[in-house]
Coordinates of C-alpha atoms and ligand atoms in Angstrom, one line a residue:
X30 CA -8.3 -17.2 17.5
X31 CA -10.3 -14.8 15.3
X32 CA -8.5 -12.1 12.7
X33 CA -7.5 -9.1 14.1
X34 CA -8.6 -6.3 12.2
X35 CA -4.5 -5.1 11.0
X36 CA -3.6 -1.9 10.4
X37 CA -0.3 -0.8 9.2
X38 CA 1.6 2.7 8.1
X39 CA 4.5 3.5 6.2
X40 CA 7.4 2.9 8.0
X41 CA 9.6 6.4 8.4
X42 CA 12.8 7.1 7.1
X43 CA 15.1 7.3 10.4
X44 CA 17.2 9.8 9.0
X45 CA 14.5 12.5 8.9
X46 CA 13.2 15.0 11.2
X47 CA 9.8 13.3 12.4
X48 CA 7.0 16.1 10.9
X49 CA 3.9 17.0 10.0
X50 CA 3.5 14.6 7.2
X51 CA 4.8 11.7 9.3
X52 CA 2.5 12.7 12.0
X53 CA -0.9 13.4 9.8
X54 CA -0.7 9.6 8.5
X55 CA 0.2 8.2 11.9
X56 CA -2.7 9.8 13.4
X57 CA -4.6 9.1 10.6
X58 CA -3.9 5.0 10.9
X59 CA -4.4 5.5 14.5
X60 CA -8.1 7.1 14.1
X61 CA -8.9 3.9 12.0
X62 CA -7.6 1.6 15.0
X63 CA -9.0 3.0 17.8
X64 CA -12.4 2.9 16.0
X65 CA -12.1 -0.4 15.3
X66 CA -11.3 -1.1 18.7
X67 CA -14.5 1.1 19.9
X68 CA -16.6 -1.2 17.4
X69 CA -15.4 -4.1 19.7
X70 CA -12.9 -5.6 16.9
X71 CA -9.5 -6.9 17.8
X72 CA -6.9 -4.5 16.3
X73 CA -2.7 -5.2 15.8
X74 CA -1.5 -1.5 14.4
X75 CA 1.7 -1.2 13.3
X76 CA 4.0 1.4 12.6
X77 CA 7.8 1.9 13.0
X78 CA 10.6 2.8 10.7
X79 CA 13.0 2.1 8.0
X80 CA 16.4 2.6 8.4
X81 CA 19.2 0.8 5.7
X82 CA 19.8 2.4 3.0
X83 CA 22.8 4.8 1.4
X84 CA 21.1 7.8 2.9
X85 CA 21.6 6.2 6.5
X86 CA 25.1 4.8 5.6
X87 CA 26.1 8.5 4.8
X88 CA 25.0 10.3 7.7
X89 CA 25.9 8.1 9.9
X90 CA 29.8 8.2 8.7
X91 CA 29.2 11.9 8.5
X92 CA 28.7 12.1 12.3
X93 CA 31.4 9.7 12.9
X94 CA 28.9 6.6 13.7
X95 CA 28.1 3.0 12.8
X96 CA 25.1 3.4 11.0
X97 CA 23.4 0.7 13.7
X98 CA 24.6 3.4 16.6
X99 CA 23.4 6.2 14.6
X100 CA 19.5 4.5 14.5
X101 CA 19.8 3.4 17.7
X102 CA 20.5 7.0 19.1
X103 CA 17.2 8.1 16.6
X104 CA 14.7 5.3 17.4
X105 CA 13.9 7.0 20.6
X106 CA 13.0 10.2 19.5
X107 CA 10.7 8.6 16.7
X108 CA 9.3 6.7 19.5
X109 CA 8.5 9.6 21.6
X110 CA 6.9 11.7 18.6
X111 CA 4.9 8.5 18.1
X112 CA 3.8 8.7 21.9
X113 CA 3.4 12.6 21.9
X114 CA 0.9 11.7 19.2
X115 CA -1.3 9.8 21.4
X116 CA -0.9 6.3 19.2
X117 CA -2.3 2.9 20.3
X118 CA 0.2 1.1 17.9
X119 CA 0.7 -1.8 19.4
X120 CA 3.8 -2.9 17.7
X121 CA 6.8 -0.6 16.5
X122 CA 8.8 -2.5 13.9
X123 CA 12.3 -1.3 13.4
X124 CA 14.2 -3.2 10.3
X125 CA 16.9 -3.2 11.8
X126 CA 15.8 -6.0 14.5
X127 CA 16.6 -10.0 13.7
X128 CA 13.4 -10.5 13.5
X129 CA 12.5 -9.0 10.4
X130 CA 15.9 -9.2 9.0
X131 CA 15.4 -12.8 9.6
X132 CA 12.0 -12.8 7.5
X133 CA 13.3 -11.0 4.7
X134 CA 16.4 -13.5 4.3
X135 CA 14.0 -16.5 4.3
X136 CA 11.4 -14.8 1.6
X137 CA 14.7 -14.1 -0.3
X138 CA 15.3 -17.5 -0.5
X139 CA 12.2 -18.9 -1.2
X140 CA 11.7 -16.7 -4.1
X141 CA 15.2 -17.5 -5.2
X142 CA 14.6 -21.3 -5.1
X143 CA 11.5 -20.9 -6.9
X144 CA 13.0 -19.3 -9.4
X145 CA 11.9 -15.8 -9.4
X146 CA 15.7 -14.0 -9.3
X147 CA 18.0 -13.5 -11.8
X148 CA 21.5 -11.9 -12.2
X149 CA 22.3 -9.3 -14.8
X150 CA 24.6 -5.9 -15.8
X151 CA 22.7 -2.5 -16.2
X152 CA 23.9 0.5 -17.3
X153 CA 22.2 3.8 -16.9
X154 CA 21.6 7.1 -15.1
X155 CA 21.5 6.6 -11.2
X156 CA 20.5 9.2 -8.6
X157 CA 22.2 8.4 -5.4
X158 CA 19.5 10.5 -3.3
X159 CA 16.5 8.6 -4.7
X160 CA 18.9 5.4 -4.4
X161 CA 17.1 4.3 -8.0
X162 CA 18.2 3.9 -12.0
X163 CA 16.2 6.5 -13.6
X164 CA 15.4 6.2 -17.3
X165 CA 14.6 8.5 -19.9
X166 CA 10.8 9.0 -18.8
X167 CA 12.8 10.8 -15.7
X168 CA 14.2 13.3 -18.2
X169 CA 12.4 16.9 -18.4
X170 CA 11.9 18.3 -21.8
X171 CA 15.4 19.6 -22.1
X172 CA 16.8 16.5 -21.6
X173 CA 18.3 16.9 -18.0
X174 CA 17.0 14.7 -14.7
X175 CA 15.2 17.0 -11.8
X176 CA 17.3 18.6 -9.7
X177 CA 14.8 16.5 -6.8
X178 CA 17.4 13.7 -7.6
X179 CA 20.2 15.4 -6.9
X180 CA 23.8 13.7 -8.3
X181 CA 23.2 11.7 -10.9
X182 CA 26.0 9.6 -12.1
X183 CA 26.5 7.1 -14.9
X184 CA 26.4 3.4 -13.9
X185 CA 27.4 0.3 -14.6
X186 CA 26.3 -2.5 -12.3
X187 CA 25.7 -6.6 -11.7
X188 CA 22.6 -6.9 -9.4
X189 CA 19.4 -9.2 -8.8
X190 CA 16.2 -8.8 -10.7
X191 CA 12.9 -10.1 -9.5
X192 CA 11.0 -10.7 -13.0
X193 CA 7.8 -9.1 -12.7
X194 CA 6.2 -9.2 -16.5
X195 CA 3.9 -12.2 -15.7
X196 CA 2.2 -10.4 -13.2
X197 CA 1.2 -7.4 -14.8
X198 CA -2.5 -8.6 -16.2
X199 CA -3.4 -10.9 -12.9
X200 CA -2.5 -7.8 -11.1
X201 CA -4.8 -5.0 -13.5
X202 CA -7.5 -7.6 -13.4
X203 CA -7.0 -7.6 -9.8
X204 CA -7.3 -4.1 -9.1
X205 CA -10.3 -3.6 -11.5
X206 CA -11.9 -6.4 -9.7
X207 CA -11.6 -4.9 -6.3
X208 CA -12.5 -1.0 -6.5
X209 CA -11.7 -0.8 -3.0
X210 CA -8.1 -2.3 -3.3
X211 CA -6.9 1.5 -3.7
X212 CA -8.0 4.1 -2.5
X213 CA -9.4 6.9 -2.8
X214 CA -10.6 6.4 -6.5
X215 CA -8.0 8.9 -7.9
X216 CA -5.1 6.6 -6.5
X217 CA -6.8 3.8 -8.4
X218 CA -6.9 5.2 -12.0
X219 CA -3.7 6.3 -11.8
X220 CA -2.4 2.5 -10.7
X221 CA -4.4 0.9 -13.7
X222 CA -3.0 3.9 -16.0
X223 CA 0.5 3.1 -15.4
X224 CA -0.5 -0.4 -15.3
X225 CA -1.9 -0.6 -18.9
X226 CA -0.1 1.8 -20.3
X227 CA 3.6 0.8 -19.3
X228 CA 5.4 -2.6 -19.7
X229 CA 6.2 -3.5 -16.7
X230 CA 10.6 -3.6 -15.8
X231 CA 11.9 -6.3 -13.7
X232 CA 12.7 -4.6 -10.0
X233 CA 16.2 -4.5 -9.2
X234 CA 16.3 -5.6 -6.0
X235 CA 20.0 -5.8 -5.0
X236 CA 22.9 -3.5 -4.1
X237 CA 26.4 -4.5 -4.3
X238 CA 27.7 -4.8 -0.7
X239 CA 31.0 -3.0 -1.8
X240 CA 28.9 0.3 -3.1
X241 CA 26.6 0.2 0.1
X242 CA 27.0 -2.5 2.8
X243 CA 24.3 -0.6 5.1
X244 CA 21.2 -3.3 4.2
X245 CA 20.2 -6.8 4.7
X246 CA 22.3 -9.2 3.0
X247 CA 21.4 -11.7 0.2
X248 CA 21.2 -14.6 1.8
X249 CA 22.3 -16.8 -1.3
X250 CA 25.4 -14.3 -2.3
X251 CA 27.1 -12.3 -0.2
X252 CA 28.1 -9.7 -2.5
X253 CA 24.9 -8.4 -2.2
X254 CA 22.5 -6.1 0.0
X255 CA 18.8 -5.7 -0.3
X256 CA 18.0 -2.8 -2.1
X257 CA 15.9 -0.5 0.3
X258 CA 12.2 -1.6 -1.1
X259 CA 12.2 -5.2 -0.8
X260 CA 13.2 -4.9 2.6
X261 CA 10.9 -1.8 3.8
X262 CA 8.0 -3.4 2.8
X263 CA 8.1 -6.7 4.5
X264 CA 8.2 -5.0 7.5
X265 CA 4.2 -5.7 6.9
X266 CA 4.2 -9.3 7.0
X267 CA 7.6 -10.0 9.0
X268 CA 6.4 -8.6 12.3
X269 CA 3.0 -10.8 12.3
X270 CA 5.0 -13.9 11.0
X271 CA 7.8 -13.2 13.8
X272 CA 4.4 -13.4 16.4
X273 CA 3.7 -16.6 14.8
X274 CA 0.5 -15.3 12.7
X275 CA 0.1 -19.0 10.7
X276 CA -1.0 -17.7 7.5
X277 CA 2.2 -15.3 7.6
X278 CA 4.7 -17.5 8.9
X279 CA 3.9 -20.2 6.1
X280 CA 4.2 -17.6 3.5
X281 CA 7.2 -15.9 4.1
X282 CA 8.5 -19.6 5.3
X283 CA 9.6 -19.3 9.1
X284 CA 8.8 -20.4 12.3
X285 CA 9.5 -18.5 15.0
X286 CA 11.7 -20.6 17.9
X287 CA 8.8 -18.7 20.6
X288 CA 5.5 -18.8 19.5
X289 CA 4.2 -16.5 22.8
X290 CA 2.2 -14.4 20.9
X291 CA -0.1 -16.0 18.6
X292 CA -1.5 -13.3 17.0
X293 CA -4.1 -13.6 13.5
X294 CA -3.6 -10.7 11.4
X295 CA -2.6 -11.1 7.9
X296 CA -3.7 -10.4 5.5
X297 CA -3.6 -6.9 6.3
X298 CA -7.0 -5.0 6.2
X299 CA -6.0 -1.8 6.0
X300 CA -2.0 0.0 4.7
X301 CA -2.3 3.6 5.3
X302 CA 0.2 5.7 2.9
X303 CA 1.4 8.9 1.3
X304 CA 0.8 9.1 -2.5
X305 CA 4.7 9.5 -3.3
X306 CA 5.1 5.7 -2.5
X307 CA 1.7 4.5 -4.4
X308 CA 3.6 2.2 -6.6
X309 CA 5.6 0.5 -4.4
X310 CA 2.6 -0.1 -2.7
X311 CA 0.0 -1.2 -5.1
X312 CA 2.4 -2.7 -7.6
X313 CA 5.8 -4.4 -6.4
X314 CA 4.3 -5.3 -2.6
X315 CA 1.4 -7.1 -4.0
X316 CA 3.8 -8.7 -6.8
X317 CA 5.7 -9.6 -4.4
X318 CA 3.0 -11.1 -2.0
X319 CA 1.4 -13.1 -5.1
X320 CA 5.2 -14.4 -5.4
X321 CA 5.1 -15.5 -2.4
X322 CA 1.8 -17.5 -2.4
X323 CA 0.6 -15.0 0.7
X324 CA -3.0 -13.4 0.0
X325 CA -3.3 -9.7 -1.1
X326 CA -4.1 -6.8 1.7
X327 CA -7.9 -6.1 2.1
X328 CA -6.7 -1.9 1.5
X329 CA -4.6 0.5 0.5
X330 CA -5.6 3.9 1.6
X331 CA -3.6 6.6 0.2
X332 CA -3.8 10.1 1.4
X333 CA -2.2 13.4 0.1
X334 CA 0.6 15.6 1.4
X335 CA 0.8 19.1 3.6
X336 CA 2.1 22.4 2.8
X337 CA 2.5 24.6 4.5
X338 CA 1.2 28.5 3.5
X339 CA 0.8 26.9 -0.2
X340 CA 4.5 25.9 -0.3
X341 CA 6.1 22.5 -0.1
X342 CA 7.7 22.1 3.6
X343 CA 11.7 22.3 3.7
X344 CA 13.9 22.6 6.6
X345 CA 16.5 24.6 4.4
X346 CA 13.8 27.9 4.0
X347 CA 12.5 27.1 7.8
X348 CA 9.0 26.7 6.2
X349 CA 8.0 23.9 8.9
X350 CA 5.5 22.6 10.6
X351 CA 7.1 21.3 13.6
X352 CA 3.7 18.9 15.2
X353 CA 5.4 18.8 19.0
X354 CA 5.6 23.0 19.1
X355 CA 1.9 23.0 17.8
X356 CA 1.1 20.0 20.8
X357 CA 3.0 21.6 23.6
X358 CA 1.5 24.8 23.3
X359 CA -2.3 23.6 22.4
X360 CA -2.5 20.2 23.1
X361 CA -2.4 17.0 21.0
X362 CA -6.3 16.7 21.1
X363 CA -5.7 20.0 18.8
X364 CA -3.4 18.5 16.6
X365 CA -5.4 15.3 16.0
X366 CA -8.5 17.8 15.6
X367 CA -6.7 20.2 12.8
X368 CA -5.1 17.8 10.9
X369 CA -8.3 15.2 10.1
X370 CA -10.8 18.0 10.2
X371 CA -8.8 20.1 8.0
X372 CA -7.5 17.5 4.9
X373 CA -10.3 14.7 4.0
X374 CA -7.9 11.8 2.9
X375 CA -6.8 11.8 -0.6
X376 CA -6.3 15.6 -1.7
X377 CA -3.3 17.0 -1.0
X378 CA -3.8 19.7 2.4
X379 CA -2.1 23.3 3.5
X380 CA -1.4 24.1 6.7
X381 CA -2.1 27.5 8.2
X382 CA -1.2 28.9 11.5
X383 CA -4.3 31.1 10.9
X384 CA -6.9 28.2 10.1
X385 CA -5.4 26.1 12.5
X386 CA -6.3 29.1 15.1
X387 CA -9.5 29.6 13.3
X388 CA -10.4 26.1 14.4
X389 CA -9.4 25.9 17.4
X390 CA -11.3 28.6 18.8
X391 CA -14.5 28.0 16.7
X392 CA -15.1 24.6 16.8
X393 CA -12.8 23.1 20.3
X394 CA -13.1 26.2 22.4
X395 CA -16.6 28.2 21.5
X396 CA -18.3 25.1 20.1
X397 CA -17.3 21.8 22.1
X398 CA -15.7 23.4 25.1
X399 CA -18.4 25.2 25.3
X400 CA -21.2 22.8 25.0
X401 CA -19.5 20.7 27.5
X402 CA -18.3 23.6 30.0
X403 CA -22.2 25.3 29.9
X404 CA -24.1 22.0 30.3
X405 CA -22.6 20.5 33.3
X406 CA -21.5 23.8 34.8
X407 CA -25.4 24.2 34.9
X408 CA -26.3 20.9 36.0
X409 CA -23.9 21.7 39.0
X410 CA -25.3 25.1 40.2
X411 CA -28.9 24.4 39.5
X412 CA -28.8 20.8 40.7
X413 CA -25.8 20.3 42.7
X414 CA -24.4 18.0 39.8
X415 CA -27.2 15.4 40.3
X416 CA -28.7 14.2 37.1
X417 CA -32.1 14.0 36.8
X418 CA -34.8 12.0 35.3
X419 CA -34.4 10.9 31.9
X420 CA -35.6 12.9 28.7
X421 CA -35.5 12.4 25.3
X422 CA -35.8 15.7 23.7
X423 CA -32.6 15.2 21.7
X424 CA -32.8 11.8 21.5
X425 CA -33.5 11.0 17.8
X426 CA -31.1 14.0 17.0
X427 CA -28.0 12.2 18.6
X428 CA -29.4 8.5 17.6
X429 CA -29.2 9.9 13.6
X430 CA -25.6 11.5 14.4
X431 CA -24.5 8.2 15.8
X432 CA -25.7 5.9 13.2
X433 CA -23.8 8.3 10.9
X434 CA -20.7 8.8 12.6
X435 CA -20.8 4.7 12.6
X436 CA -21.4 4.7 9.0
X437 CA -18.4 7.1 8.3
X438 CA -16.2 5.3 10.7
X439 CA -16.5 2.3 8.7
X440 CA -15.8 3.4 5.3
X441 CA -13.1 5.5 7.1
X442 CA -14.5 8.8 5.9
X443 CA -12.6 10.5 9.1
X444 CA -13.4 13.9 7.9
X445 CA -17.2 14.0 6.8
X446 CA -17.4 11.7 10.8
X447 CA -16.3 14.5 12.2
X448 CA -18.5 16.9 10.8
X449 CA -20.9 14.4 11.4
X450 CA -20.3 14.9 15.0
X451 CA -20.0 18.5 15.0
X452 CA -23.6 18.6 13.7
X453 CA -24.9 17.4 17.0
X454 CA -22.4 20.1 19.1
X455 CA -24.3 22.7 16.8
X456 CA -27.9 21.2 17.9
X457 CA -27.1 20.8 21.2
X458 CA -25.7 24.7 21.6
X459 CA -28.7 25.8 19.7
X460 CA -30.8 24.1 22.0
X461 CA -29.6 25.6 25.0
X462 CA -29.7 29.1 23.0
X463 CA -33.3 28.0 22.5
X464 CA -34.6 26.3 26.1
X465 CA -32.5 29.4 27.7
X466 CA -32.2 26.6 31.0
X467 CA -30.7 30.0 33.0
X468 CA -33.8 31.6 32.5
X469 CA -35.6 28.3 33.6
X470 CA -33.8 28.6 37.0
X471 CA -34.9 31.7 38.3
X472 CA -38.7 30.5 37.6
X473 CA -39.3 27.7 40.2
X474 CA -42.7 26.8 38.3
X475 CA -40.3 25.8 35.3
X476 CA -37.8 23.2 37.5
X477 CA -39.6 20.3 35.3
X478 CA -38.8 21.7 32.3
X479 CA -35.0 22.4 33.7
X480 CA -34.5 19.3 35.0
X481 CA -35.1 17.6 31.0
X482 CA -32.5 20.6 29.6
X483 CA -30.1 19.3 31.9
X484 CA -30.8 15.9 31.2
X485 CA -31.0 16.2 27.4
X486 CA -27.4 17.9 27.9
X487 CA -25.5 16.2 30.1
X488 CA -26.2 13.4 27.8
X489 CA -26.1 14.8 25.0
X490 CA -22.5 15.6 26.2
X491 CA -21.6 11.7 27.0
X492 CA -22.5 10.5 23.7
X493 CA -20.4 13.2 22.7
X494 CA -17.0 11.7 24.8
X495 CA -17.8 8.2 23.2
X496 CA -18.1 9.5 19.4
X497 CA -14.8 11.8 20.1
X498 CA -12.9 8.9 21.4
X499 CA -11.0 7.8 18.6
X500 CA -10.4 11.1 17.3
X501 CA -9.4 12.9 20.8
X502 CA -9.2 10.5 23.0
X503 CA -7.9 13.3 26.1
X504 CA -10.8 15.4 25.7
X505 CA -13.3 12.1 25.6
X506 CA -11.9 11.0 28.7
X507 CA -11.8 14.5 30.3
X508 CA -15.0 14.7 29.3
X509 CA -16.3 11.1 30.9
X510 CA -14.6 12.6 33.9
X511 CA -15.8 15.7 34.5
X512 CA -19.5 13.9 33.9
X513 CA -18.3 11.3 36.9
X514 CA -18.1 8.4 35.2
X515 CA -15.3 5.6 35.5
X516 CA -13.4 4.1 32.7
X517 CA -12.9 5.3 29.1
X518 CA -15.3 6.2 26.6
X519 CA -13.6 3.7 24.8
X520 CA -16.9 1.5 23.1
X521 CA -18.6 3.0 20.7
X522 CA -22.0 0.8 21.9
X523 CA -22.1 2.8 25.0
X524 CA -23.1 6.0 22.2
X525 CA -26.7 4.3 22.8
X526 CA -29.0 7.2 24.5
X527 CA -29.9 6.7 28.4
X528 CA -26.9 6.0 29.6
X529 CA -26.8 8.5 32.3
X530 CA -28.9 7.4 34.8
X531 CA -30.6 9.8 37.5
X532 CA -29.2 10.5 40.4
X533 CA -26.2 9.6 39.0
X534 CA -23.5 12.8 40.4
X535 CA -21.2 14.4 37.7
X536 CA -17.5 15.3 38.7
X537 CA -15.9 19.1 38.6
X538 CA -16.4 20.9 35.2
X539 CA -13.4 22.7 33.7
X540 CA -12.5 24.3 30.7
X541 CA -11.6 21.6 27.8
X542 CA -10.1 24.3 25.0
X543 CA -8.6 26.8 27.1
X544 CA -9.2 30.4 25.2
X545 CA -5.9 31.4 24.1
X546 CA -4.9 35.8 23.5
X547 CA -5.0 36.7 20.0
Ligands
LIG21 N1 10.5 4.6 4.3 C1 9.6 4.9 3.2 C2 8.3 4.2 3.4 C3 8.5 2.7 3.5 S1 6.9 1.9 3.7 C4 7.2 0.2 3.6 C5 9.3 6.4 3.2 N2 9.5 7.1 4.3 S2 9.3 8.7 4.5 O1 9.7 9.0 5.9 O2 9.8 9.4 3.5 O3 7.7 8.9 4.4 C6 6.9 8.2 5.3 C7 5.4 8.6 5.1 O4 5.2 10.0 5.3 C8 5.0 8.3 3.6 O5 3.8 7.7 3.5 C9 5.0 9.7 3.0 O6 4.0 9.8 2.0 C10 4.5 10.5 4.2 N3 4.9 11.9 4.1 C11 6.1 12.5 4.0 N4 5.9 13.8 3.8 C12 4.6 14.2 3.7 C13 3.9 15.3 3.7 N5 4.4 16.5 3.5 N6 2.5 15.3 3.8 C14 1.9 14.1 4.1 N7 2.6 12.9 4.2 C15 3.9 12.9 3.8 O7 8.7 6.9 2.2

């Protein structure tokens, strides 16, 4: 049983609209996977959502629901957003199931027994929306907490502390070890900042059950719930230990009663977030990991968050992207273009009806629908969609772009891959600007010459279908079809050129990015 390469995201707050930050990161995770997939690497991606928590309790009582009928009616539609995205996850953890209730009870009690817990009063400032103490570093200038907390109310409280002090200089020497731990660099300097310049504070990781009862409760008092962090982020580790991944299962100390999937994933390679939950991320989970004796994940990839028109996103002013409007009217091969072509990860992205317009016609409709519609629409008039011998004009153009787009993949530089691959649409249109094959076919003294254009294109185009593959995986197949050939373009070592073979007969061109009015 080797590793599968494991891929996680952060798991979504059920209470929220699903939107285009939610969907940027899933497709973002889900780029990574199918890569790694293409490369011939076994993949578990996971992704589902996180729903205790006072927020939940709230709403749910609101609309006159248990909070467990209130996520139950909600899963759904996150599932179906998930699916309207085009994801290969091939797990969807919900926190609500036994099985990760049951993993974060038993890490609970490890921890406990070894020691790591204790019980004490705090008083202080807490915001009921962030569902967090805040301390006087939350104060602006004037003295007053950010309205982005909304209520804040004085407290006095008995809860659970996991002691974290002892871990602060294993865990800086850690991160400066490993550059690649966090990521992008930014991410990183600001994780060792706070790190060396903070002490760290012991994470409460409690709430009484008689001030919210909506949570997983302790399993050594039953006062208690577990406060919305400690039980989020095991979601990582408790859905590989509840498929009986070994290393996972003996860290987190359970066996599951059915071991029918035995799957090898942890420790994770790759945890794909937003920058808002960096700390949790980079400082309590691996904490909390090193607690538990389990190793460290290989990566934590942070990327930025979308505006939209240079303004934050809010339902209240309707300033929304809303990513299933944008797929139903141009397709979810669109979507998945804008949103990595648009925002490298890391910096922070704006979304714009205009630029995502811009795009879409210049680089899916005039440059790639193009390529594609020209080239075999060609190969079917002049040569009744047989290929013919092979040529290598462009060749060493596409074996460069390949090697590249590999390269990229890898280091999960989606953005500069995509450009990468946009280089060779750009040869290959310049190269029938340049060989003019239409002009070929009226001369019949030039039907050589022809007959390597078309070559050089239609392959050109089927490399094309296995380098888009992770990226837009409709328009790669639609592409493999309209070029006759079976399956998927699913493996990337098919990108080697020759594979169309002559006399081989192409299927029925049609447009891939219809042109939309103005
Ligand atoms: N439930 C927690 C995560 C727990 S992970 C163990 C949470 N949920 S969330 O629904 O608020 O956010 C989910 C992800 O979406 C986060 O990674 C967050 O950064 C991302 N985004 C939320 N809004 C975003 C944008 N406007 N832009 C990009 N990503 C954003 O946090």
């Amino acid at each position: 049983m080797s590793k599968r390469f494991y891929i996680t995201t952060a798991i979504d707050y059920v209470n929220g609209q699903p939107h285009l930050g939610h969907a940027y990161e899933k497709i973002v995770a889900d780029v990574i996977a199918r890569s790694r997939r293409s490369f011939g690497q076994e993949v578990f991606f996971l992704t589902g959502l996180d729903e205790h928590g006072q927020k939940v309790q709230q709403v749910a009582v609101a609309e006159g629901k248990t909070p467990q009928a209130y996520c139950d009616d909600l899963a759904p539609v996150w599932k179906a957003f998930i699916a309207r995205l085009g994801l290969t996850n091939d797990d969807f953890v919900r926190t609500t199931e036994v099985r990760h209730k049951t993993v974060v009870q038993s890490i609970l009690s490890k921890l406990h027994a070894e020691g790591h817990f204790y019980k004490a009063i705090y008083r202080g400032f807490y915001s009921t929306k962030e569902e967090t103490f805040l301390t006087d570093k939350d104060r602006r200038p004037d003295g007053s907490f950010d309205p982005s907390y909304g209520d804040v109310i004085e407290l006095e409280e008995e809860n659970y502390y996991f002691r974290l002090k002892a871990h602060q200089q294993w865990l800086i020497d850690y991160i400066e070890k490993n550059p690649d731990f966090v990521c992008p660099e930014s991410r990183r300097n600001e994780v060792l900042g706070f790190l060396k310049h903070n002490v760290l504070e012991d994470l409460c990781i409690t709430r009484p059950a008689n001030r919210l009862n909506w949570g997983i409760p302790i399993p050594f008092d039953p006062d208690y719930v577990t406060y919305v962090w400690f039980d989020a982020l095991v979601n990582y580790i408790s859905v590989p230990a509840a498929l009986a991944d070994p290393v996972a299962a003996r860290a987190v100390n359970y066996q599951p009663s059915t071991i029918n999937y035995p799957l090898s994933a942890w420790p994770a390679d790759i945890h794909v977030i937003g920058k808002d939950i960096l700390k949790f991320h980079s400082v309590y989970w691996p904490i909390m990991l090193k607690a538990m004796g389990a190793p460290l994940p290989k990566q934590i990839v942070v990327h930025g968050w979308w505006q939209k028109d240079g303004e934050k996103m809010s339902k209240t002013t309707g300033n929304v992207v809303d990513p299933i409007a944008v797929i139903n009217e141009w397709g979810v091969d669109a979507f998945r273009f804008y949103v990595i072509r648009e925002l490298d990860i890391g910096p922070d992205g704006n979304w714009t009806d205009e630029g995502f317009k811009a795009r879409y016609k210049a680089e899916l409709a005039d440059a790639l629908g193009n390529l594609v519609n020209r080239s075999l629409s060609m190969l079917k008039r002049y040569r009744n969609g047989v290929v013919p011998s092979q040529s290598n004009e462009l060749a060493a153009d596409a074996e460069k772009v390949v090697t590249e787009t590999r390269s990229l993949l890898e280091q999960n530089q989606l953005q500069s891959a995509l450009q990468t691959i946009w280089s060779l649409v750009t040869r290959a249109n310049q190269y029938v600007d340049h060989t003019a094959p239409f002009k070929l076919a009226k001369d019949p003294t030039k039907a050589a010459r022809l007959d390597e254009v078309l070559y050089n294109l239609a392959e050109v185009c089927r490399i094309l279908a296995v380098l888009l593959w992770p990226f837009l995986p409709e328009t790669a197949s639609k592409i493999y079809a309209q070029l006759g050939l079976s399956g998927a373009p699913d493996k990337f070592a098919a990108a080697g050129w020759g594979g169309l073979k002559a006399g081989h007969s192409i299927g029925t061109p049609a447009a891939l990015f219809p042109k939309k009015e103005p």
